[in-house]
Amino acid sequence: MPGTESAFPIDLKKYRKLTLDPSKPQLTAEQKSTLLHNIQLLRDALVLFTATGAARGVSGHTGGAYDTIPEVCILLSLFEASEKYLPIVFDEAGHRVATQYLLAALDGHIPPEHLLHYREANSKLPGHPELGLTPGVKFSSGRLGHMWPMVNGVAMANKEKVVFCLGSDGSQQEGNDAEAARLAVAQNLNVKLLIDDNDVTIAGHPSQYLKGYDVSKTLEGHGLKVYTVQGEDIDALWAAIAAVVTYDGPAAVIAKRLMAPGIADIEGSTHGHDVIPVKAAIKYLAARGYPTSVSEDILNNIKPTGVPYLYIGSSKEVGANRVVFGEAVNLVLDKLSKEEAAEKVMVIDSDLEGSTGLKVIHQKHPEVFVPSGIMERGNFSTAAGFGFDANKFGVFSTFSAFLEMVISEVTMARLNNCNVLSHFSHSGVDEMADNTCHFGVNSFFADNGLSDVQSWLYFPADPLQMVAVIQRVFFERGLRFVFSTRSKVPYILKEDGTKFFGDGYKFVPGKDETIVDGKAGYVVSFGEMLYRSWDAVLRCRQEGLDVGLINKPTLNLVDEQTLRKIGSSPFVLVVESLNQKTGLGSKMGTWLIERQLTPKYGYMGTTKEGCGGLSEQIPHQNLDPQSIIMKIKRLSN
């Protein structure tokens, strides 16, 4: 049968169990043959099932997991040989989740056929490993730099065991790993790191954008015993792993290799970091000797799916606010000479320029652009330091989930009166196949100053409003935070069909915007939830329920006039995709009560872990228009 109904065509039962003894660092011919067989078998399987992510349009990651299969096969052979090893393949790089799913299938926790549902909504195979969700997955991972410190603790709790952690030259850039290295050495922990040093991250090659960075020298400097080998030389790799296992204390193997070795179309390129394209996977598997029909019947019969819905109140045309951010910054910089721009503005990237809109700035205004590594805390503070001068402005950007990593740095930037414009893309949950660990739902954490200082949190509703916001606030002083989603958004339309934020619109910081007035009550929303709320409000109005809608693009400031208006109506409903515990809805009720305004009150936000997939995430959180309508009707009654 075609597509995901197929049997898994690569027989994982052909995996040959092997035992390896680290006191014998030289492989026999039979051991080497078995290892090479297992490596190729698992790499082929991984290419096939990760390519289903490309086929269904949910992206994914092939190269990193493919790279580390030799290390994984060696670890399995050690686990098979002795109980002195903790039998968990911890991995700092959660995007290499395909490894964990492959191990779950090998162990019999999931059938191999289920791998063909990789990153599909509700398949329990999301974009990062989640403990308790996927049978056979033994830990959660997904934010770089977070696993090694935890593994140190695991080693402390299991002193009689050798504990392994897969790492990468990307994850090693995070400051957490420097702290973990110092503790591991100070406590002589029995932690062994196996680091894939492929010189590829999302935005480029560390050897080019982070000159001087050397994983081996860094770890040696911290005091670890380090062995550096060519990762595709299985004899050298085994000898190095045997050496670190028998070494008393923390040690690391640095496995140097090209990204995705042996996959012609993506080898050594940044494309290998993401999911392998369907055509490249078919080509690879054909070259490996598999009948073309094996991969074609599966991959060519898997298509993107969605949650079909015809919205009213917004355009069919959509735009990516996360990209428009960079275009809007360019519009500001275009008005300056190159010299003036370089003197006044610095834009620093954290290896996500293609995802957060900074790439267009890099291309058009290289004089202000600083490529940097996966070092969010340091990069934010660098942007703040540039903006320490009252007439200079730092620009910082990363995913909204990683805002949680820079909160202390935000505080210090505020205390130093720094000028920083931060763009946090991938906010909320919409189209977040990477799932829960990448949800950007705690945006209000940025507003962590005391009441005698002010920060500004902006969440534009569509591309036109994004441009208007950046034009207005770019050269404002202080800390400004702008949010956007991974998903594209339509343009908000007035009831006469014209664009709400089109000609004549001026953004005013702190001012709420009335999309439509209503006597029955008000919905308050912003960002990517505004067009969904507008659809729900319009459908209620068609049924005779006179509901109003307020857009709140400045999230954390009270607009007294608007608050009094909506607070004097029968009900107020806040609709957002931020964390229901920490978002706007958790605050607005207090604002109303403080002013003795007592409408019926409700708030809707993200409340549970994700379901994977793309458009399925919003209805999974009960934030789709029909759910909003139901909540409106309950409050209006």
Tab-separated table of N, CA, C and O in Angstrom, residues 546-585:
chain	number	residue	atom	x	y	z
A	546	ASP	N	-24.131	41.166	19.185
A	546	ASP	CA	-23.374	42.390	18.881
A	546	ASP	C	-22.078	42.447	19.707
A	546	ASP	O	-21.962	43.193	20.679
A	547	VAL	N	-21.095	41.638	19.270
A	547	VAL	CA	-19.817	41.532	19.976
A	547	VAL	C	-18.811	42.492	19.361
A	547	VAL	O	-18.749	42.654	18.137
A	548	GLY	N	-18.001	43.133	20.199
A	548	GLY	CA	-16.933	44.002	19.718
A	548	GLY	C	-15.588	43.293	19.757
A	548	GLY	O	-15.431	42.236	20.387
A	549	LEU	N	-14.604	43.891	19.077
A	549	LEU	CA	-13.260	43.310	19.040
A	549	LEU	C	-12.215	44.406	19.224
A	549	LEU	O	-12.262	45.442	18.560
A	550	ILE	N	-11.282	44.150	20.132
A	550	ILE	CA	-10.178	45.069	20.409
A	550	ILE	C	-8.855	44.387	20.045
A	550	ILE	O	-8.614	43.242	20.446
A	551	ASN	N	-8.018	45.085	19.282
A	551	ASN	CA	-6.653	44.624	19.052
A	551	ASN	C	-5.747	45.299	20.074
A	551	ASN	O	-5.793	46.522	20.253
A	552	LYS	N	-4.932	44.498	20.758
A	552	LYS	CA	-4.029	45.061	21.769
A	552	LYS	C	-2.578	44.811	21.344
A	552	LYS	O	-1.908	43.896	21.849
A	553	PRO	N	-2.057	45.618	20.420
A	553	PRO	CA	-0.705	45.379	19.913
A	553	PRO	C	0.400	45.675	20.920
A	553	PRO	O	1.493	45.132	20.813
A	554	THR	N	0.136	46.559	21.892
A	554	THR	CA	1.071	46.768	22.994
A	554	THR	C	0.550	45.948	24.163
A	554	THR	O	-0.440	46.310	24.812
A	555	LEU	N	1.213	44.849	24.450
A	555	LEU	CA	0.631	43.850	25.338
A	555	LEU	C	0.571	44.274	26.797
A	555	LEU	O	-0.374	43.934	27.506
A	556	ASN	N	1.576	45.013	27.253
A	556	ASN	CA	1.756	45.161	28.697
A	556	ASN	C	1.409	46.543	29.239
A	556	ASN	O	1.659	46.811	30.420
A	557	LEU	N	0.848	47.419	28.425
A	557	LEU	CA	0.444	48.741	28.913
A	557	LEU	C	-1.076	48.848	28.942
A	557	LEU	O	-1.766	48.365	28.037
A	558	VAL	N	-1.582	49.489	29.970
A	558	VAL	CA	-3.026	49.696	30.090
A	558	VAL	C	-3.426	50.942	29.315
A	558	VAL	O	-2.889	52.026	29.539
A	559	ASP	N	-4.339	50.780	28.391
A	559	ASP	CA	-4.984	51.914	27.719
A	559	ASP	C	-6.255	52.205	28.524
A	559	ASP	O	-7.248	51.500	28.409
A	560	GLU	N	-6.187	53.224	29.352
A	560	GLU	CA	-7.263	53.475	30.311
A	560	GLU	C	-8.612	53.689	29.630
A	560	GLU	O	-9.647	53.187	30.090
A	561	GLN	N	-8.613	54.402	28.539
A	561	GLN	CA	-9.865	54.699	27.861
A	561	GLN	C	-10.519	53.425	27.333
A	561	GLN	O	-11.719	53.187	27.528
A	562	THR	N	-9.714	52.590	26.672
A	562	THR	CA	-10.272	51.353	26.130
A	562	THR	C	-10.658	50.385	27.241
A	562	THR	O	-11.704	49.726	27.173
A	563	LEU	N	-9.840	50.314	28.289
A	563	LEU	CA	-10.146	49.391	29.376
A	563	LEU	C	-11.462	49.767	30.039
A	563	LEU	O	-12.272	48.898	30.388
A	564	ARG	N	-11.691	51.050	30.200
A	564	ARG	CA	-12.953	51.480	30.811
A	564	ARG	C	-14.136	51.151	29.895
A	564	ARG	O	-15.199	50.744	30.362
A	565	LYS	N	-13.909	51.292	28.574
A	565	LYS	CA	-14.988	50.992	27.637
A	565	LYS	C	-15.367	49.514	27.696
A	565	LYS	O	-16.548	49.159	27.843
A	566	ILE	N	-14.373	48.653	27.590
A	566	ILE	CA	-14.703	47.225	27.558
A	566	ILE	C	-15.139	46.743	28.939
A	566	ILE	O	-15.989	45.854	29.063
A	567	GLY	N	-14.571	47.365	30.003
A	567	GLY	CA	-14.943	46.965	31.357
A	567	GLY	C	-16.354	47.359	31.736
A	567	GLY	O	-16.930	46.814	32.682
A	568	SER	N	-16.927	48.301	30.988
A	568	SER	CA	-18.314	48.726	31.226
A	568	SER	C	-19.299	47.920	30.398
A	568	SER	O	-20.506	48.151	30.469
A	569	SER	N	-18.801	46.992	29.596
A	569	SER	CA	-19.677	46.142	28.771
A	569	SER	C	-20.009	44.865	29.536
A	569	SER	O	-19.441	44.604	30.597
A	570	PRO	N	-20.935	44.054	29.030
A	570	PRO	CA	-21.361	42.852	29.767
A	570	PRO	C	-20.259	41.810	29.992
A	570	PRO	O	-20.260	41.113	31.004
A	571	PHE	N	-19.337	41.647	29.034
A	571	PHE	CA	-18.274	40.659	29.239
A	571	PHE	C	-17.004	41.078	28.508
A	571	PHE	O	-17.037	41.864	27.554
A	572	VAL	N	-15.887	40.537	28.980
A	572	VAL	CA	-14.584	40.696	28.315
A	572	VAL	C	-13.966	39.311	28.181
A	572	VAL	O	-13.893	38.559	29.162
A	573	LEU	N	-13.521	38.983	26.975
A	573	LEU	CA	-12.857	37.712	26.710
A	573	LEU	C	-11.509	37.978	26.055
A	573	LEU	O	-11.437	38.585	24.986
A	574	VAL	N	-10.429	37.553	26.717
A	574	VAL	CA	-9.083	37.678	26.142
A	574	VAL	C	-8.760	36.388	25.391
A	574	VAL	O	-8.911	35.292	25.938
A	575	VAL	N	-8.328	36.517	24.148
A	575	VAL	CA	-7.965	35.366	23.319
A	575	VAL	C	-6.516	35.533	22.870
A	575	VAL	O	-6.179	36.501	22.188
A	576	GLU	N	-5.675	34.588	23.242
A	576	GLU	CA	-4.250	34.658	22.898
A	576	GLU	C	-3.704	33.232	22.797
A	576	GLU	O	-4.331	32.277	23.261
A	577	SER	N	-2.512	33.107	22.213
A	577	SER	CA	-1.879	31.788	22.178
A	577	SER	C	-0.712	31.708	23.155
A	577	SER	O	0.015	30.720	23.188
A	578	LEU	N	-0.533	32.756	23.980
A	578	LEU	CA	0.472	32.699	25.033
A	578	LEU	C	-0.024	31.795	26.166
A	578	LEU	O	-1.195	31.408	26.221
A	579	ASN	N	0.880	31.467	27.057
A	579	ASN	CA	0.572	30.637	28.208
A	579	ASN	C	-0.577	31.255	29.002
A	579	ASN	O	-0.503	32.407	29.418
A	580	GLN	N	-1.637	30.480	29.208
A	580	GLN	CA	-2.784	31.013	29.932
A	580	GLN	C	-2.402	31.435	31.353
A	580	GLN	O	-3.015	32.336	31.926
A	581	LYS	N	-1.359	30.829	31.904
A	581	LYS	CA	-0.921	31.172	33.262
A	581	LYS	C	-0.182	32.497	33.333
A	581	LYS	O	-0.171	33.150	34.385
A	582	THR	N	0.493	32.883	32.238
A	582	THR	CA	1.384	34.047	32.310
A	582	THR	C	1.070	35.128	31.281
A	582	THR	O	1.743	36.158	31.258
A	583	GLY	N	0.073	34.918	30.441
A	583	GLY	CA	-0.197	35.832	29.345
A	583	GLY	C	-1.068	37.013	29.732
A	583	GLY	O	-1.311	37.303	30.912
A	584	LEU	N	-1.555	37.688	28.690
A	584	LEU	CA	-2.381	38.883	28.891
A	584	LEU	C	-3.620	38.578	29.721
A	584	LEU	O	-4.013	39.365	30.587
A	585	GLY	N	-4.227	37.440	29.462
A	585	GLY	CA	-5.460	37.096	30.181
A	585	GLY	C	-5.271	36.992	31.677
A	585	GLY	O	-6.197	37.263	32.450
